[in-house]
Amino acid sequence: MTNAVRVLVTPRDDNHYQRLLYAEMSTEEAVIRYLDRPTGSQSVNLLLAPVTLAWHRLGGYQLLHIHWVFKFHLPWARGAAAARLVMQWWFAVYLRAARLLGYRIVWTAHDIVPHSRVFYDDERALEILLNHVDVVIALSAATAARLAELGAKDVRIIPFGPFVAPSAARPERDAARQLLGIATNTFLVVSTGKVEPYKGVEELLHAAARLPEGSPVKVLVAGACANDSYRELVVRAGRDAAERAIIRLEWVPDDELTTILYAADFAAVAFVEVMNSSSVLTSLAFGVPVIVPDLANLSDVPERCVLRYAPEEDGLLEALERAAKLSPEQRSVMAEAAFAYANAADWSAVARATQGGYAELLARA
C-alpha cells in the first residue's frame, strides 16, 4: 500500500461512471479519495477549495482527477453574469493552486463543455483547464480528435463500459413486454437515461406523432428529468403523440431498466449535440440497435448496429419508419452486432487502463 498512487477525485456524482470505475481499481495500486465538501455550504466549500487541496497534499495525495466542473456553479446566483465570471476566475485559481502544490492533474472529458452553462464563458474555461491538465482521458476516438484540435497535448482514449450490465437470467422479449403491458406486435423504440434538452426527447416524440396511421411504432421514454421547463415541453410532446408514446419521467431502477431494454426493438436518441453517450452504449450492450443523428462524435458506433439519419425536418421520422420495416432477420443481425461491440470493453479493463495512466504520469513526473 505504501507505493500506491494516491488520487483525489472531484466532484463526487451519482453518475454510474465513477462507481463502476473505482470499484474495479486495485486498492494495492491506487488509493482513491473523493474530494468531498468539508461544510454544508457550496459557496464556503469553493472558497476553501485551495486549502482543502493543500491539506490532502500534506496527506500524501499526488493526483487530482477532475471529472466535471459543475461544482463551480452557484445555484443561489441564478445565473448572474458577474457570479459566473467570478467562478471562472476562481476555477483558474483552483487549478493554479493544484499545480503549485505539486499535483498532477487528470481530466476525463465526459463533455468538452458542460451541457448546462457553468461559467461566464465555458469555452474560455475549457482553455484554462487544458492549459493546466497533464493528461486528458477521452471516451472515444472522435472526442480525442476534437480535443487535439482544441490543443490538448496528452490525450488517452479509454472507452467506458455499459452502465447497466445485461442479466445472465435474460427474460424473453415477450415476457419483458408482458411486464410492461406492451403488445407483442408493437415495434418498441425506447429512450432511456436522464431526460435532458441535449438529448432531443421532444423531437423523438414529435416524430412519433407524425407517423402514418397503421405504423406499429410506439416510443417509450423512461428517465428522470430535473429541468422543470424541459419536463413540460416533453409532456406536451407526449400528449401530441398520444397512444404512440409512453412517458415515464422519473428515476428508473436498474432491474426495471433491464426489462425495458429486453423488451425494445430499437433505442433512439435525437441528440442536439453530444460527445459521448452512456445511454447509447448501455442500449447496445443489451443487444438493442440504436437510431441516432449523423454526428461526427457518434462515428465510433459501428454501422452494423446503428441507423443514422440526417438531422433535418423529416430525418428522424424516416429513420423510425425504416427501422420498423427491417425484417426480423435483419434486426437479429444488428442486435448481435450491438451486443458484441458494446460488451467488448468491461470496467475492469477501463480501471486497469486508468490506473496505468496514473502510474505512468507519476513516473514521468
Short mmCIF file of C-alpha atoms in Angstrom, two decimals:
data_model
loop_
_atom_site.label_atom_id
_atom_site.label_comp_id
_atom_site.label_asym_id
_atom_site.label_seq_id
_atom_site.Cartn_x
_atom_site.Cartn_y
_atom_site.Cartn_z
CA MET A 1 0.00 0.00 0.00
CA THR A 2 2.96 2.35 0.63
CA ASN A 3 3.71 2.55 -3.11
CA ALA A 4 0.07 3.05 -4.09
CA VAL A 5 -0.84 6.11 -6.12
CA ARG A 6 -2.96 8.47 -4.04
CA VAL A 7 -5.70 10.13 -6.08
CA LEU A 8 -8.19 12.87 -5.22
CA VAL A 9 -11.35 12.61 -7.30
CA THR A 10 -13.68 15.57 -7.87
CA PRO A 11 -16.58 16.03 -7.89
CA ARG A 12 -18.43 13.04 -6.50
CA ASP A 13 -21.51 12.40 -8.64
CA ASP A 14 -24.34 9.88 -8.76
CA ASN A 15 -23.34 9.04 -12.33
CA HIS A 16 -22.54 5.32 -12.56
CA TYR A 17 -19.18 6.02 -14.21
CA GLN A 18 -17.24 6.76 -11.01
CA ARG A 19 -18.80 3.93 -9.03
CA LEU A 20 -18.07 1.33 -11.70
CA LEU A 21 -14.58 2.63 -12.47
CA TYR A 22 -13.21 2.91 -8.94
CA ALA A 23 -14.86 -0.30 -7.73
CA GLU A 24 -12.63 -2.17 -10.19
CA MET A 25 -9.36 -0.47 -9.20
CA SER A 26 -6.76 -2.37 -7.20
CA THR A 27 -6.50 -0.89 -3.72
CA GLU A 28 -2.89 -2.11 -3.64
CA GLU A 29 -2.01 0.18 -6.53
CA ALA A 30 -4.32 3.17 -6.08
CA VAL A 31 -5.88 4.90 -3.07
CA ILE A 32 -8.97 6.80 -4.21
CA ARG A 33 -10.49 9.61 -2.14
CA TYR A 34 -13.37 11.79 -3.21
CA LEU A 35 -12.77 15.46 -2.59
CA ASP A 36 -15.94 15.77 -0.54
CA ARG A 37 -17.18 19.06 0.74
CA PRO A 38 -15.92 19.97 4.24
CA THR A 39 -19.03 22.05 5.04
CA GLY A 40 -22.70 22.09 4.09
CA SER A 41 -22.30 25.30 2.06
CA GLN A 42 -21.26 25.03 -1.58
CA SER A 43 -20.01 28.63 -1.56
CA VAL A 44 -17.84 28.06 1.52
CA ASN A 45 -16.53 24.81 0.06
CA LEU A 46 -15.46 26.61 -3.10
CA LEU A 47 -13.78 29.32 -1.06
CA LEU A 48 -11.89 26.68 0.93
CA ALA A 49 -11.02 24.54 -2.10
CA PRO A 50 -7.33 25.55 -2.34
CA VAL A 51 -6.92 24.98 1.42
CA THR A 52 -8.56 21.55 1.08
CA LEU A 53 -6.15 20.69 -1.71
CA ALA A 54 -3.21 21.72 0.48
CA TRP A 55 -4.49 19.61 3.38
CA HIS A 56 -4.73 16.48 1.26
CA ARG A 57 -1.35 17.18 -0.33
CA LEU A 58 0.16 17.04 3.14
CA GLY A 59 -1.60 13.68 3.47
CA GLY A 60 0.38 12.34 0.52
CA TYR A 61 -2.13 12.73 -2.32
CA GLN A 62 -0.36 13.20 -5.66
CA LEU A 63 -3.02 13.28 -8.37
CA LEU A 64 -6.16 15.36 -8.85
CA HIS A 65 -8.67 13.66 -11.18
CA ILE A 66 -11.35 16.06 -12.41
CA HIS A 67 -14.48 14.58 -14.00
CA TRP A 68 -16.90 17.52 -14.27
CA VAL A 69 -16.90 21.23 -13.41
CA PHE A 70 -20.49 21.62 -12.20
CA LYS A 71 -19.40 22.28 -8.61
CA PHE A 72 -18.33 25.76 -9.75
CA HIS A 73 -21.95 26.61 -10.47
CA LEU A 74 -23.63 28.68 -7.74
CA PRO A 75 -27.37 27.89 -7.65
CA TRP A 76 -28.16 30.90 -5.46
CA ALA A 77 -26.66 33.28 -8.05
CA ARG A 78 -29.45 32.37 -10.51
CA GLY A 79 -27.12 32.51 -13.48
CA ALA A 80 -25.90 36.07 -12.82
CA ALA A 81 -23.14 37.02 -15.26
CA ALA A 82 -20.97 38.52 -12.51
CA ALA A 83 -21.15 35.34 -10.42
CA ARG A 84 -20.25 33.18 -13.43
CA LEU A 85 -17.30 35.45 -14.19
CA VAL A 86 -16.04 35.23 -10.60
CA MET A 87 -16.36 31.44 -10.68
CA GLN A 88 -14.41 31.31 -13.94
CA TRP A 89 -11.61 33.30 -12.30
CA TRP A 90 -11.76 31.12 -9.19
CA PHE A 91 -11.59 27.98 -11.33
CA ALA A 92 -8.30 29.24 -12.76
CA VAL A 93 -7.07 29.98 -9.21
CA TYR A 94 -8.07 26.47 -8.12
CA LEU A 95 -6.18 24.80 -10.95
CA ARG A 96 -3.14 27.01 -10.45
CA ALA A 97 -3.14 26.21 -6.74
CA ALA A 98 -3.22 22.49 -7.51
CA ARG A 99 -0.19 22.84 -9.78
CA LEU A 100 1.74 24.95 -7.25
CA LEU A 101 1.02 22.32 -4.60
CA GLY A 102 2.60 19.67 -6.82
CA TYR A 103 -0.49 17.83 -8.00
CA ARG A 104 -0.56 16.19 -11.40
CA ILE A 105 -3.98 16.76 -12.95
CA VAL A 106 -6.07 14.31 -14.98
CA TRP A 107 -9.34 15.29 -16.64
CA THR A 108 -11.89 12.83 -18.03
CA ALA A 109 -13.69 14.61 -20.85
CA HIS A 110 -17.22 13.33 -20.30
CA ASP A 111 -18.29 16.51 -22.11
CA ILE A 112 -15.99 19.04 -23.72
CA VAL A 113 -18.14 21.89 -22.42
CA PRO A 114 -20.98 21.41 -19.91
CA HIS A 115 -24.46 20.74 -21.28
CA SER A 116 -25.79 23.31 -18.82
CA ARG A 117 -23.82 26.55 -18.64
CA VAL A 118 -21.48 26.86 -15.65
CA PHE A 119 -19.07 29.74 -16.29
CA TYR A 120 -19.36 33.15 -17.91
CA ASP A 121 -17.54 31.71 -20.92
CA ASP A 122 -17.47 27.89 -20.88
CA GLU A 123 -15.17 27.78 -23.93
CA ARG A 124 -12.63 30.02 -22.20
CA ALA A 125 -12.89 27.89 -19.05
CA LEU A 126 -12.08 24.87 -21.23
CA GLU A 127 -8.92 26.62 -22.46
CA ILE A 128 -7.92 27.29 -18.87
CA LEU A 129 -8.48 23.64 -17.97
CA LEU A 130 -6.46 22.35 -20.94
CA ASN A 131 -3.61 24.67 -20.01
CA HIS A 132 -3.35 23.08 -16.56
CA VAL A 133 -4.05 19.37 -17.05
CA ASP A 134 -1.30 16.81 -17.64
CA VAL A 135 -3.47 14.08 -19.18
CA VAL A 136 -6.93 14.12 -20.74
CA ILE A 137 -8.93 10.90 -20.90
CA ALA A 138 -11.20 10.75 -23.94
CA LEU A 139 -14.02 8.23 -24.01
CA SER A 140 -13.95 7.83 -27.80
CA ALA A 141 -11.68 8.42 -30.78
CA ALA A 142 -13.99 11.18 -32.02
CA THR A 143 -13.70 13.01 -28.70
CA ALA A 144 -9.91 12.57 -28.73
CA ALA A 145 -9.70 14.09 -32.21
CA ARG A 146 -11.79 17.10 -31.14
CA LEU A 147 -9.66 17.60 -28.03
CA ALA A 148 -6.49 17.52 -30.11
CA GLU A 149 -7.96 20.23 -32.35
CA LEU A 150 -8.54 22.32 -29.23
CA GLY A 151 -4.92 21.98 -28.15
CA ALA A 152 -4.97 19.10 -25.66
CA LYS A 153 -1.43 17.72 -25.55
CA ASP A 154 -1.67 14.28 -23.96
CA VAL A 155 -4.95 12.56 -24.77
CA ARG A 156 -5.58 8.90 -23.86
CA ILE A 157 -8.53 7.04 -25.32
CA ILE A 158 -10.12 4.83 -22.66
CA PRO A 159 -13.66 3.80 -23.72
CA PHE A 160 -16.15 3.14 -20.94
CA GLY A 161 -18.34 0.11 -20.40
CA PRO A 162 -22.14 -0.08 -20.23
CA PHE A 163 -23.70 1.43 -17.12
CA VAL A 164 -26.12 -1.45 -16.64
CA ALA A 165 -24.82 -4.94 -17.29
CA PRO A 166 -27.02 -7.46 -19.14
CA SER A 167 -28.50 -10.02 -16.78
CA ALA A 168 -27.46 -13.66 -17.01
CA ALA A 169 -31.13 -14.57 -16.49
CA ARG A 170 -32.33 -12.74 -19.57
CA PRO A 171 -36.12 -12.66 -19.90
CA GLU A 172 -37.65 -13.41 -23.27
CA ARG A 173 -38.79 -10.40 -25.27
CA ASP A 174 -42.48 -11.31 -24.93
CA ALA A 175 -42.15 -11.87 -21.17
CA ALA A 176 -40.49 -8.47 -20.76
CA ARG A 177 -43.25 -6.86 -22.81
CA GLN A 178 -45.93 -8.52 -20.75
CA LEU A 179 -44.43 -6.93 -17.63
CA LEU A 180 -44.58 -3.53 -19.33
CA GLY A 181 -48.02 -4.02 -20.89
CA ILE A 182 -46.63 -3.74 -24.44
CA ALA A 183 -48.30 -5.72 -27.22
CA THR A 184 -46.22 -8.37 -28.97
CA ASN A 185 -46.76 -6.83 -32.42
CA THR A 186 -45.68 -3.32 -31.35
CA PHE A 187 -42.38 -2.03 -32.69
CA LEU A 188 -40.98 -0.58 -29.47
CA VAL A 189 -38.46 2.26 -29.65
CA VAL A 190 -37.07 3.35 -26.28
CA SER A 191 -35.22 6.38 -24.95
CA THR A 192 -33.65 5.77 -21.53
CA GLY A 193 -31.41 7.64 -19.12
CA LYS A 194 -31.65 11.20 -17.84
CA VAL A 195 -34.05 13.31 -19.87
CA GLU A 196 -32.15 16.47 -20.74
CA PRO A 197 -32.50 19.07 -23.50
CA TYR A 198 -29.41 18.00 -25.42
CA LYS A 199 -30.97 14.57 -26.00
CA GLY A 200 -33.84 16.00 -28.03
CA VAL A 201 -36.50 13.75 -26.48
CA GLU A 202 -39.26 16.11 -27.61
CA GLU A 203 -38.06 15.73 -31.22
CA LEU A 204 -38.39 11.96 -30.94
CA LEU A 205 -41.94 12.36 -29.65
CA HIS A 206 -42.79 14.87 -32.41
CA ALA A 207 -41.57 12.35 -34.98
CA ALA A 208 -43.69 9.62 -33.38
CA ALA A 209 -46.74 11.88 -33.57
CA ARG A 210 -46.24 12.23 -37.34
CA LEU A 211 -46.01 8.51 -38.10
CA PRO A 212 -48.61 7.31 -40.60
CA GLU A 213 -51.75 5.59 -39.41
CA GLY A 214 -51.17 1.87 -39.07
CA SER A 215 -47.49 2.20 -38.13
CA PRO A 216 -46.53 -0.36 -35.45
CA VAL A 217 -44.07 2.07 -33.80
CA LYS A 218 -44.53 3.12 -30.19
CA VAL A 219 -42.00 5.25 -28.26
CA LEU A 220 -41.25 4.68 -24.57
CA VAL A 221 -39.34 7.44 -22.72
CA ALA A 222 -38.02 6.44 -19.29
CA GLY A 223 -35.75 8.57 -17.15
CA ALA A 224 -35.60 11.36 -14.60
CA CYS A 225 -35.98 14.97 -15.76
CA ALA A 226 -34.64 17.60 -13.36
CA ASN A 227 -35.29 20.54 -15.67
CA ASP A 228 -38.86 21.68 -14.98
CA SER A 229 -39.30 23.74 -18.16
CA TYR A 230 -37.95 20.93 -20.31
CA ARG A 231 -40.16 18.46 -18.47
CA GLU A 232 -43.22 20.50 -19.50
CA LEU A 233 -42.00 20.51 -23.11
CA VAL A 234 -41.59 16.72 -23.11
CA VAL A 235 -45.01 16.18 -21.51
CA ARG A 236 -46.67 18.37 -24.17
CA ALA A 237 -44.89 16.47 -26.94
CA GLY A 238 -46.06 13.22 -25.33
CA ARG A 239 -49.66 14.42 -25.42
CA ASP A 240 -49.30 15.23 -29.12
CA ALA A 241 -48.01 11.70 -29.76
CA ALA A 242 -51.00 10.30 -27.84
CA GLU A 243 -51.18 6.49 -27.98
CA ARG A 244 -47.81 6.31 -29.75
CA ALA A 245 -45.97 7.42 -26.61
CA ILE A 246 -45.41 6.15 -23.09
CA ILE A 247 -43.77 8.77 -20.86
CA ARG A 248 -42.16 7.96 -17.52
CA LEU A 249 -40.22 10.97 -16.28
CA GLU A 250 -38.73 9.52 -13.11
CA TRP A 251 -35.69 7.62 -11.97
CA VAL A 252 -35.86 4.03 -13.21
CA PRO A 253 -34.22 1.30 -11.08
CA ASP A 254 -31.71 -0.92 -12.85
CA ASP A 255 -33.93 -4.01 -12.77
CA GLU A 256 -36.79 -2.13 -14.45
CA LEU A 257 -34.40 -0.57 -16.95
CA THR A 258 -33.21 -4.03 -17.97
CA THR A 259 -36.82 -5.10 -18.53
CA ILE A 260 -37.37 -2.07 -20.78
CA LEU A 261 -34.24 -2.81 -22.81
CA TYR A 262 -35.06 -6.50 -23.20
CA ALA A 263 -38.49 -5.51 -24.49
CA ALA A 264 -37.13 -2.97 -27.01
CA ASP A 265 -36.65 -3.37 -30.75
CA PHE A 266 -34.59 -0.19 -31.09
CA ALA A 267 -33.35 2.68 -28.95
CA ALA A 268 -33.36 6.24 -30.28
CA VAL A 269 -31.77 9.48 -29.12
CA ALA A 270 -32.32 12.66 -31.13
CA PHE A 271 -29.17 14.39 -29.90
CA VAL A 272 -28.85 18.10 -30.47
CA GLU A 273 -25.16 17.75 -29.65
CA VAL A 274 -23.17 15.12 -27.82
CA MET A 275 -19.62 13.97 -27.13
CA ASN A 276 -20.25 10.59 -25.51
CA SER A 277 -23.41 8.75 -24.61
CA SER A 278 -23.75 6.20 -21.84
CA SER A 279 -27.40 5.60 -22.77
CA VAL A 280 -26.43 4.62 -26.33
CA LEU A 281 -23.71 2.25 -25.10
CA THR A 282 -25.98 0.69 -22.49
CA SER A 283 -28.69 0.05 -25.10
CA LEU A 284 -26.14 -1.57 -27.41
CA ALA A 285 -24.88 -3.74 -24.52
CA PHE A 286 -28.36 -5.26 -24.27
CA GLY A 287 -28.36 -6.04 -27.98
CA VAL A 288 -30.61 -3.10 -28.84
CA PRO A 289 -29.63 -1.30 -32.08
CA VAL A 290 -29.82 2.48 -31.98
CA ILE A 291 -31.20 5.33 -34.08
CA VAL A 292 -29.05 8.47 -33.84
CA PRO A 293 -28.38 11.61 -35.88
CA ASP A 294 -25.40 11.52 -38.21
CA LEU A 295 -23.00 13.40 -35.94
CA ALA A 296 -19.21 13.15 -36.10
CA ASN A 297 -19.00 12.48 -32.36
CA LEU A 298 -21.07 9.31 -32.78
CA SER A 299 -18.95 7.96 -35.63
CA ASP A 300 -17.30 5.40 -33.31
CA VAL A 301 -20.53 3.38 -33.21
CA PRO A 302 -20.22 0.74 -35.98
CA GLU A 303 -22.58 0.97 -38.93
CA ARG A 304 -23.72 -2.61 -38.43
CA CYS A 305 -25.58 -1.76 -35.23
CA VAL A 306 -26.90 1.76 -35.88
CA LEU A 307 -29.33 3.60 -38.14
CA ARG A 308 -28.21 7.17 -38.76
CA TYR A 309 -30.36 9.99 -40.04
CA ALA A 310 -29.67 13.47 -41.34
CA PRO A 311 -30.63 15.94 -38.57
CA GLU A 312 -33.24 17.73 -40.65
CA GLU A 313 -37.03 18.04 -40.56
CA ASP A 314 -38.01 14.52 -41.65
CA GLY A 315 -34.79 12.65 -40.91
CA LEU A 316 -35.86 11.11 -37.62
CA LEU A 317 -39.35 10.28 -38.88
CA GLU A 318 -37.89 8.45 -41.87
CA ALA A 319 -35.43 6.59 -39.62
CA LEU A 320 -38.26 5.33 -37.40
CA GLU A 321 -40.16 4.09 -40.45
CA ARG A 322 -37.02 2.49 -41.89
CA ALA A 323 -36.30 0.65 -38.63
CA ALA A 324 -39.87 -0.68 -38.42
CA LYS A 325 -39.60 -2.10 -41.94
CA LEU A 326 -36.50 -4.19 -41.20
CA SER A 327 -37.08 -7.93 -41.28
CA PRO A 328 -36.70 -9.97 -38.08
CA GLU A 329 -33.52 -11.46 -39.58
CA GLN A 330 -32.03 -8.01 -40.23
CA ARG A 331 -32.87 -6.85 -36.72
CA SER A 332 -31.34 -10.01 -35.28
CA VAL A 333 -28.06 -9.37 -37.11
CA MET A 334 -27.99 -5.78 -35.84
CA ALA A 335 -28.77 -6.92 -32.29
CA GLU A 336 -25.90 -9.41 -32.29
CA ALA A 337 -23.51 -6.77 -33.63
CA ALA A 338 -24.67 -4.29 -30.98
CA PHE A 339 -24.12 -6.77 -28.17
CA ALA A 340 -20.65 -7.75 -29.43
CA TYR A 341 -19.49 -4.14 -29.85
CA ALA A 342 -20.69 -2.78 -26.52
CA ASN A 343 -19.50 -5.72 -24.43
CA ALA A 344 -16.01 -5.80 -25.93
CA ALA A 345 -14.81 -3.46 -23.15
CA ASP A 346 -15.55 -4.09 -19.49
CA TRP A 347 -14.99 -1.94 -16.44
CA SER A 348 -12.02 -3.95 -15.19
CA ALA A 349 -10.20 -3.08 -18.43
CA VAL A 350 -11.21 0.58 -18.05
CA ALA A 351 -9.90 0.59 -14.48
CA ARG A 352 -6.59 -1.03 -15.45
CA ALA A 353 -6.04 1.48 -18.25
CA THR A 354 -6.87 4.43 -15.97
CA GLN A 355 -4.70 3.11 -13.17
CA GLY A 356 -1.86 2.54 -15.61
CA GLY A 357 -2.21 6.14 -16.77
CA TYR A 358 -1.92 7.33 -13.16
CA ALA A 359 1.28 5.35 -12.60
CA GLU A 360 2.81 6.44 -15.92
CA LEU A 361 2.07 10.09 -15.23
CA LEU A 362 3.75 10.00 -11.82
CA ALA A 363 6.74 8.07 -13.16
CA ARG A 364 7.15 10.65 -15.90
CA ALA A 365 6.86 13.47 -13.38
#
